[in-house]
PDB file of N, CA and C in Angstrom:
ATOM      1  N   UNK N 240      28.206  61.793 211.379  1.00  0.00           N
ATOM      2  CA  UNK N 240      27.735  62.192 212.713  1.00  0.00           C
ATOM      3  C   UNK N 240      28.885  62.908 213.407  1.00  0.00           C
ATOM      4  N   UNK N 241      28.642  64.012 214.251  1.00  0.00           N
ATOM      5  CA  UNK N 241      29.479  64.633 215.184  1.00  0.00           C
ATOM      6  C   UNK N 241      29.406  64.001 216.347  1.00  0.00           C
ATOM      7  N   UNK N 242      30.453  63.088 216.751  1.00  0.00           N
ATOM      8  CA  UNK N 242      30.413  62.354 217.941  1.00  0.00           C
ATOM      9  C   UNK N 242      30.485  63.256 219.248  1.00  0.00           C
ATOM     10  N   UNK N 243      30.970  64.464 219.150  1.00  0.00           N
ATOM     11  CA  UNK N 243      30.879  65.350 220.209  1.00  0.00           C
ATOM     12  C   UNK N 243      29.603  65.836 220.899  1.00  0.00           C
ATOM     13  N   UNK N 244      28.596  65.500 220.062  1.00  0.00           N
ATOM     14  CA  UNK N 244      27.311  65.814 220.671  1.00  0.00           C
ATOM     15  C   UNK N 244      26.914  65.037 221.888  1.00  0.00           C
ATOM     16  N   UNK N 245      27.850  63.835 222.181  1.00  0.00           N
ATOM     17  CA  UNK N 245      27.475  63.051 223.371  1.00  0.00           C
ATOM     18  C   UNK N 245      28.081  63.575 224.666  1.00  0.00           C
ATOM     19  N   UNK N 246      28.978  64.536 224.578  1.00  0.00           N
ATOM     20  CA  UNK N 246      29.673  65.055 225.733  1.00  0.00           C
ATOM     21  C   UNK N 246      28.609  65.746 226.587  1.00  0.00           C
ATOM     22  N   UNK N 247      28.630  65.248 227.848  1.00  0.00           N
ATOM     23  CA  UNK N 247      27.610  65.706 228.862  1.00  0.00           C
ATOM     24  C   UNK N 247      26.373  64.785 228.864  1.00  0.00           C
ATOM     25  N   UNK N 248      26.319  63.938 228.093  1.00  0.00           N
ATOM     26  CA  UNK N 248      24.956  63.059 227.961  1.00  0.00           C
ATOM     27  C   UNK N 248      25.143  61.745 228.652  1.00  0.00           C
ATOM     28  N   UNK N 249      24.175  61.217 229.127  1.00  0.00           N
ATOM     29  CA  UNK N 249      24.382  59.942 229.836  1.00  0.00           C
ATOM     30  C   UNK N 249      24.762  58.781 228.913  1.00  0.00           C
ATOM     31  N   UNK N 250      25.464  57.857 229.387  1.00  0.00           N
ATOM     32  CA  UNK N 250      26.044  56.826 228.633  1.00  0.00           C
ATOM     33  C   UNK N 250      24.990  56.068 228.123  1.00  0.00           C
ATOM     34  N   UNK N 251      23.884  55.716 228.819  1.00  0.00           N
ATOM     35  CA  UNK N 251      22.777  54.923 228.277  1.00  0.00           C
ATOM     36  C   UNK N 251      22.210  55.530 226.943  1.00  0.00           C
ATOM     37  N   UNK N 252      22.071  56.811 226.878  1.00  0.00           N
ATOM     38  CA  UNK N 252      21.638  57.429 225.752  1.00  0.00           C
ATOM     39  C   UNK N 252      22.516  57.366 224.385  1.00  0.00           C
ATOM     40  N   UNK N 253      23.781  57.571 224.737  1.00  0.00           N
ATOM     41  CA  UNK N 253      24.865  57.520 223.666  1.00  0.00           C
ATOM     42  C   UNK N 253      24.823  56.055 223.176  1.00  0.00           C
ATOM     43  N   UNK N 254      24.884  55.204 223.950  1.00  0.00           N
ATOM     44  CA  UNK N 254      24.881  53.736 223.593  1.00  0.00           C
ATOM     45  C   UNK N 254      23.666  53.407 222.757  1.00  0.00           C
ATOM     46  N   UNK N 255      22.485  53.835 223.073  1.00  0.00           N
ATOM     47  CA  UNK N 255      21.339  53.572 222.246  1.00  0.00           C
ATOM     48  C   UNK N 255      21.471  54.184 220.837  1.00  0.00           C
ATOM     49  N   UNK N 256      21.889  55.442 220.816  1.00  0.00           N
ATOM     50  CA  UNK N 256      22.057  56.017 219.486  1.00  0.00           C
ATOM     51  C   UNK N 256      23.052  55.374 218.603  1.00  0.00           C
ATOM     52  N   UNK N 257      24.213  54.959 219.284  1.00  0.00           N
ATOM     53  CA  UNK N 257      25.311  54.291 218.495  1.00  0.00           C
ATOM     54  C   UNK N 257      24.673  52.918 218.009  1.00  0.00           C
ATOM     55  N   UNK N 258      24.054  52.155 218.837  1.00  0.00           N
ATOM     56  CA  UNK N 258      23.545  51.018 218.535  1.00  0.00           C
ATOM     57  C   UNK N 258      22.512  51.026 217.261  1.00  0.00           C
ATOM     58  N   UNK N 259      21.651  52.055 217.473  1.00  0.00           N
ATOM     59  CA  UNK N 259      20.692  52.212 216.281  1.00  0.00           C
ATOM     60  C   UNK N 259      21.324  52.565 214.975  1.00  0.00           C
ATOM     61  N   UNK N 260      22.528  53.211 215.079  1.00  0.00           N
ATOM     62  CA  UNK N 260      23.176  53.539 213.822  1.00  0.00           C
ATOM     63  C   UNK N 260      24.336  52.530 213.385  1.00  0.00           C
ATOM     64  N   UNK N 261      24.349  51.499 214.113  1.00  0.00           N
ATOM     65  CA  UNK N 261      25.394  50.439 213.924  1.00  0.00           C
ATOM     66  C   UNK N 261      26.923  51.061 213.898  1.00  0.00           C
ATOM     67  N   UNK N 262      26.999  51.992 214.812  1.00  0.00           N
ATOM     68  CA  UNK N 262      28.477  52.338 215.076  1.00  0.00           C
ATOM     69  C   UNK N 262      28.964  51.740 216.147  1.00  0.00           C
ATOM     70  N   UNK N 263      30.263  51.001 216.009  1.00  0.00           N
ATOM     71  CA  UNK N 263      31.040  50.383 217.135  1.00  0.00           C
ATOM     72  C   UNK N 263      31.590  51.299 218.015  1.00  0.00           C
ATOM     73  N   UNK N 264      31.580  50.914 219.270  1.00  0.00           N
ATOM     74  CA  UNK N 264      32.181  52.050 220.277  1.00  0.00           C
ATOM     75  C   UNK N 264      32.774  51.077 221.306  1.00  0.00           C
ATOM     76  N   UNK N 265      33.808  51.968 221.956  1.00  0.00           N
ATOM     77  CA  UNK N 265      34.551  51.406 223.043  1.00  0.00           C
ATOM     78  C   UNK N 265      34.303  52.401 224.299  1.00  0.00           C
ATOM     79  N   UNK N 266      34.212  51.833 225.506  1.00  0.00           N
ATOM     80  CA  UNK N 266      34.048  52.686 226.499  1.00  0.00           C
ATOM     81  C   UNK N 266      35.166  52.428 227.530  1.00  0.00           C
ATOM     82  N   UNK N 267      35.692  53.555 228.072  1.00  0.00           N
ATOM     83  CA  UNK N 267      36.786  53.624 229.005  1.00  0.00           C
ATOM     84  C   UNK N 267      36.333  54.471 230.185  1.00  0.00           C
ATOM     85  N   UNK N 268      36.427  53.964 231.305  1.00  0.00           N
ATOM     86  CA  UNK N 268      35.905  54.501 232.551  1.00  0.00           C
ATOM     87  C   UNK N 268      37.200  55.243 233.062  1.00  0.00           C
ATOM     88  N   UNK N 269      36.795  56.542 233.827  1.00  0.00           N
ATOM     89  CA  UNK N 269      37.891  57.190 234.554  1.00  0.00           C
ATOM     90  C   UNK N 269      37.263  57.522 235.929  1.00  0.00           C
ATOM     91  N   UNK N 270      38.083  57.869 236.813  1.00  0.00           N
ATOM     92  CA  UNK N 270      37.510  58.279 238.122  1.00  0.00           C
ATOM     93  C   UNK N 270      38.134  59.599 238.600  1.00  0.00           C
ATOM     94  N   UNK N 271      37.276  60.392 239.235  1.00  0.00           N
ATOM     95  CA  UNK N 271      37.629  61.610 239.839  1.00  0.00           C
ATOM     96  C   UNK N 271      38.606  61.422 241.050  1.00  0.00           C
ATOM     97  N   UNK N 272      39.693  62.135 241.058  1.00  0.00           N
ATOM     98  CA  UNK N 272      40.546  62.135 242.247  1.00  0.00           C
ATOM     99  C   UNK N 272      40.390  63.315 243.107  1.00  0.00           C
ATOM    100  N   UNK N 273      39.295  64.078 242.896  1.00  0.00           N
ATOM    101  CA  UNK N 273      39.037  65.385 243.714  1.00  0.00           C
ATOM    102  C   UNK N 273      38.451  64.893 245.103  1.00  0.00           C
ATOM    103  N   UNK N 274      38.902  65.484 246.089  1.00  0.00           N
ATOM    104  CA  UNK N 274      38.339  65.247 247.481  1.00  0.00           C
ATOM    105  C   UNK N 274      37.201  66.165 247.616  1.00  0.00           C
ATOM    106  N   UNK N 275      36.837  67.026 246.752  1.00  0.00           N
ATOM    107  CA  UNK N 275      35.790  68.147 246.820  1.00  0.00           C
ATOM    108  C   UNK N 275      34.559  67.501 246.431  1.00  0.00           C
ATOM    109  N   UNK N 276      34.602  66.506 245.548  1.00  0.00           N
ATOM    110  CA  UNK N 276      33.386  65.947 245.103  1.00  0.00           C
ATOM    111  C   UNK N 276      33.276  64.524 245.298  1.00  0.00           C
ATOM    112  N   UNK N 277      31.983  63.863 245.398  1.00  0.00           N
ATOM    113  CA  UNK N 277      31.865  62.449 245.667  1.00  0.00           C
ATOM    114  C   UNK N 277      31.097  62.065 244.321  1.00  0.00           C
ATOM    115  N   UNK N 278      31.393  60.767 244.052  1.00  0.00           N
ATOM    116  CA  UNK N 278      30.752  60.109 242.791  1.00  0.00           C
ATOM    117  C   UNK N 278      29.317  59.630 243.199  1.00  0.00           C
ATOM    118  N   UNK N 279      28.427  59.806 242.292  1.00  0.00           N
ATOM    119  CA  UNK N 279      27.180  59.109 242.428  1.00  0.00           C
ATOM    120  C   UNK N 279      27.170  58.064 241.235  1.00  0.00           C
ATOM    121  N   UNK N 280      27.299  56.840 241.762  1.00  0.00           N
ATOM    122  CA  UNK N 280      27.520  55.755 240.856  1.00  0.00           C
ATOM    123  C   UNK N 280      26.235  55.155 240.109  1.00  0.00           C
ATOM    124  N   UNK N 281      25.158  55.950 240.316  1.00  0.00           N
ATOM    125  CA  UNK N 281      24.001  55.582 239.742  1.00  0.00           C
ATOM    126  C   UNK N 281      23.809  56.174 238.316  1.00  0.00           C
ATOM    127  N   UNK N 282      24.647  57.216 238.082  1.00  0.00           N
ATOM    128  CA  UNK N 282      24.527  57.804 236.656  1.00  0.00           C
ATOM    129  C   UNK N 282      25.986  57.836 236.066  1.00  0.00           C
ATOM    130  N   UNK N 283      26.252  57.414 234.873  1.00  0.00           N
ATOM    131  CA  UNK N 283      27.420  57.544 234.073  1.00  0.00           C
ATOM    132  C   UNK N 283      27.290  58.434 232.995  1.00  0.00           C
ATOM    133  N   UNK N 284      28.267  59.459 232.907  1.00  0.00           N
ATOM    134  CA  UNK N 284      28.024  60.486 231.722  1.00  0.00           C
ATOM    135  C   UNK N 284      29.292  60.400 230.748  1.00  0.00           C
ATOM    136  N   UNK N 285      29.183  60.853 229.603  1.00  0.00           N
ATOM    137  CA  UNK N 285      30.293  60.946 228.681  1.00  0.00           C
ATOM    138  C   UNK N 285      31.114  62.293 229.009  1.00  0.00           C
ATOM    139  N   UNK N 286      32.340  62.129 229.212  1.00  0.00           N
ATOM    140  CA  UNK N 286      33.092  63.236 229.391  1.00  0.00           C
ATOM    141  C   UNK N 286      34.047  63.648 228.173  1.00  0.00           C
ATOM    142  N   UNK N 287      34.227  62.700 227.390  1.00  0.00           N
ATOM    143  CA  UNK N 287      35.098  62.813 226.061  1.00  0.00           C
ATOM    144  C   UNK N 287      34.520  61.867 225.134  1.00  0.00           C
ATOM    145  N   UNK N 288      34.484  62.384 223.747  1.00  0.00           N
ATOM    146  CA  UNK N 288      33.929  61.487 222.830  1.00  0.00           C
ATOM    147  C   UNK N 288      34.812  61.682 221.376  1.00  0.00           C
ATOM    148  N   UNK N 289      35.468  60.729 220.897  1.00  0.00           N
ATOM    149  CA  UNK N 289      36.198  60.850 219.830  1.00  0.00           C
ATOM    150  C   UNK N 289      35.872  59.763 218.781  1.00  0.00           C
ATOM    151  N   UNK N 290      36.071  60.039 217.518  1.00  0.00           N
ATOM    152  CA  UNK N 290      35.866  58.894 216.535  1.00  0.00           C
ATOM    153  C   UNK N 290      37.204  58.686 215.897  1.00  0.00           C
ATOM    154  N   UNK N 291      37.609  57.424 216.105  1.00  0.00           N
ATOM    155  CA  UNK N 291      38.981  56.922 215.353  1.00  0.00           C
ATOM    156  C   UNK N 291      38.741  55.617 214.714  1.00  0.00           C
ATOM    157  N   UNK N 292      39.233  55.785 213.348  1.00  0.00           N
ATOM    158  CA  UNK N 292      39.151  54.358 212.595  1.00  0.00           C
ATOM    159  C   UNK N 292      37.671  53.912 212.679  1.00  0.00           C
ATOM    160  N   UNK N 293      36.556  54.803 212.503  1.00  0.00           N
ATOM    161  CA  UNK N 293      35.204  54.386 212.430  1.00  0.00           C
ATOM    162  C   UNK N 293      34.712  53.782 213.706  1.00  0.00           C
ATOM    163  N   UNK N 294      35.411  54.021 214.772  1.00  0.00           N
ATOM    164  CA  UNK N 294      34.981  53.484 216.126  1.00  0.00           C
ATOM    165  C   UNK N 294      34.877  54.598 217.048  1.00  0.00           C
ATOM    166  N   UNK N 295      33.631  54.788 217.619  1.00  0.00           N
ATOM    167  CA  UNK N 295      33.454  55.663 218.803  1.00  0.00           C
ATOM    168  C   UNK N 295      34.109  55.377 220.081  1.00  0.00           C
ATOM    169  N   UNK N 296      35.018  56.335 220.567  1.00  0.00           N
ATOM    170  CA  UNK N 296      35.740  56.148 221.749  1.00  0.00           C
ATOM    171  C   UNK N 296      35.141  57.007 222.846  1.00  0.00           C
ATOM    172  N   UNK N 297      34.520  56.469 223.789  1.00  0.00           N
ATOM    173  CA  UNK N 297      33.828  57.201 224.779  1.00  0.00           C
ATOM    174  C   UNK N 297      34.552  57.092 226.207  1.00  0.00           C
ATOM    175  N   UNK N 298      34.915  58.284 226.704  1.00  0.00           N
ATOM    176  CA  UNK N 298      35.353  58.203 228.063  1.00  0.00           C
ATOM    177  C   UNK N 298      34.342  58.719 228.987  1.00  0.00           C
ATOM    178  N   UNK N 299      34.092  57.955 230.024  1.00  0.00           N
ATOM    179  CA  UNK N 299      32.959  58.115 230.801  1.00  0.00           C
ATOM    180  C   UNK N 299      33.378  58.222 232.341  1.00  0.00           C
ATOM    181  N   UNK N 300      32.527  58.907 233.128  1.00  0.00           N
ATOM    182  CA  UNK N 300      32.793  59.147 234.544  1.00  0.00           C
ATOM    183  C   UNK N 300      31.474  59.173 235.266  1.00  0.00           C
ATOM    184  N   UNK N 301      31.385  58.808 236.521  1.00  0.00           N
ATOM    185  CA  UNK N 301      30.223  58.983 237.271  1.00  0.00           C
ATOM    186  C   UNK N 301      29.966  60.403 237.601  1.00  0.00           C
ATOM    187  N   UNK N 302      28.658  60.783 237.864  1.00  0.00           N
ATOM    188  CA  UNK N 302      28.171  62.031 238.165  1.00  0.00           C
ATOM    189  C   UNK N 302      28.830  62.597 239.422  1.00  0.00           C
ATOM    190  N   UNK N 303      29.349  63.746 239.537  1.00  0.00           N
ATOM    191  CA  UNK N 303      29.908  64.294 240.668  1.00  0.00           C
ATOM    192  C   UNK N 303      29.067  65.104 241.553  1.00  0.00           C
ATOM    193  N   UNK N 304      29.090  64.777 242.819  1.00  0.00           N
ATOM    194  CA  UNK N 304      28.156  65.619 243.863  1.00  0.00           C
ATOM    195  C   UNK N 304      29.155  66.437 244.651  1.00  0.00           C
ATOM    196  N   UNK N 305      28.739  67.609 244.961  1.00  0.00           N
ATOM    197  CA  UNK N 305      29.388  68.497 246.030  1.00  0.00           C
ATOM    198  C   UNK N 305      29.647  67.735 247.452  1.00  0.00           C
ATOM    199  N   UNK N 306      30.920  67.778 247.944  1.00  0.00           N
ATOM    200  CA  UNK N 306      30.958  67.243 249.396  1.00  0.00           C
ATOM    201  C   UNK N 306      30.346  68.244 250.306  1.00  0.00           C
ATOM    202  N   UNK N 307      30.230  67.800 251.607  1.00  0.00           N
ATOM    203  CA  UNK N 307      29.654  68.753 252.561  1.00  0.00           C
ATOM    204  C   UNK N 307      30.525  69.940 252.743  1.00  0.00           C
ATOM    205  N   UNK N 308      31.748  69.831 252.697  1.00  0.00           N
ATOM    206  CA  UNK N 308      32.649  70.968 252.972  1.00  0.00           C
ATOM    207  C   UNK N 308      32.422  71.993 251.842  1.00  0.00           C
ATOM    208  N   UNK N 309      32.264  71.501 250.580  1.00  0.00           N
ATOM    209  CA  UNK N 309      32.034  72.456 249.442  1.00  0.00           C
ATOM    210  C   UNK N 309      30.727  73.095 249.594  1.00  0.00           C
ATOM    211  N   UNK N 310      29.624  72.288 250.037  1.00  0.00           N
ATOM    212  CA  UNK N 310      28.297  72.916 250.301  1.00  0.00           C
ATOM    213  C   UNK N 310      28.348  74.059 251.339  1.00  0.00           C
ATOM    214  N   UNK N 311      29.077  73.753 252.270  1.00  0.00           N
ATOM    215  CA  UNK N 311      29.269  74.799 253.447  1.00  0.00           C
ATOM    216  C   UNK N 311      29.917  75.974 252.886  1.00  0.00           C
ATOM    217  N   UNK N 312      30.904  75.757 252.343  1.00  0.00           N
ATOM    218  CA  UNK N 312      31.697  77.093 251.727  1.00  0.00           C
ATOM    219  C   UNK N 312      30.810  77.940 250.841  1.00  0.00           C
ATOM    220  N   UNK N 313      29.998  77.101 249.883  1.00  0.00           N
ATOM    221  CA  UNK N 313      29.023  77.855 249.025  1.00  0.00           C
ATOM    222  C   UNK N 313      28.063  78.572 249.768  1.00  0.00           C
ATOM    223  N   UNK N 314      27.426  77.979 250.822  1.00  0.00           N
ATOM    224  CA  UNK N 314      26.442  78.571 251.661  1.00  0.00           C
ATOM    225  C   UNK N 314      26.919  79.825 252.259  1.00  0.00           C
ATOM    226  N   UNK N 315      28.097  79.685 252.799  1.00  0.00           N
ATOM    227  CA  UNK N 315      28.710  81.018 253.448  1.00  0.00           C
ATOM    228  C   UNK N 315      28.751  82.186 252.372  1.00  0.00           C
ATOM    229  N   UNK N 316      29.278  81.763 251.374  1.00  0.00           N
ATOM    230  CA  UNK N 316      29.402  82.706 250.208  1.00  0.00           C
ATOM    231  C   UNK N 316      28.151  83.402 249.746  1.00  0.00           C
ATOM    232  N   UNK N 317      27.051  82.599 249.836  1.00  0.00           N
ATOM    233  CA  UNK N 317      25.733  83.359 249.424  1.00  0.00           C
ATOM    234  C   UNK N 317      25.246  84.159 250.554  1.00  0.00           C
ATOM    235  N   UNK N 318      25.686  84.062 251.769  1.00  0.00           N
ATOM    236  CA  UNK N 318      25.155  84.852 252.825  1.00  0.00           C
ATOM    237  C   UNK N 318      25.926  86.157 252.907  1.00  0.00           C
ATOM    238  N   UNK N 319      27.160  86.233 252.336  1.00  0.00           N
ATOM    239  CA  UNK N 319      27.931  87.463 252.296  1.00  0.00           C
ATOM    240  C   UNK N 319      27.331  88.533 251.476  1.00  0.00           C
TER     241      UNK N 319
END
């Protein structure tokens, strides 16, 4: 199995597939340090997936949402 197929997928989906295939996995959480985006803690997605020694290593992060300042800049750009 090419573990990279999980990149961009919800964590819950990746976990269910790995459990069905009896593939052990490790989850590591990371956080965004950007001030331009806010985290939506209701959804966790895979941002990196690697297979090492027959164990899937998943790096996950919360969904990022544009801050109000980024939304304003984008709206101004659309009007130009």
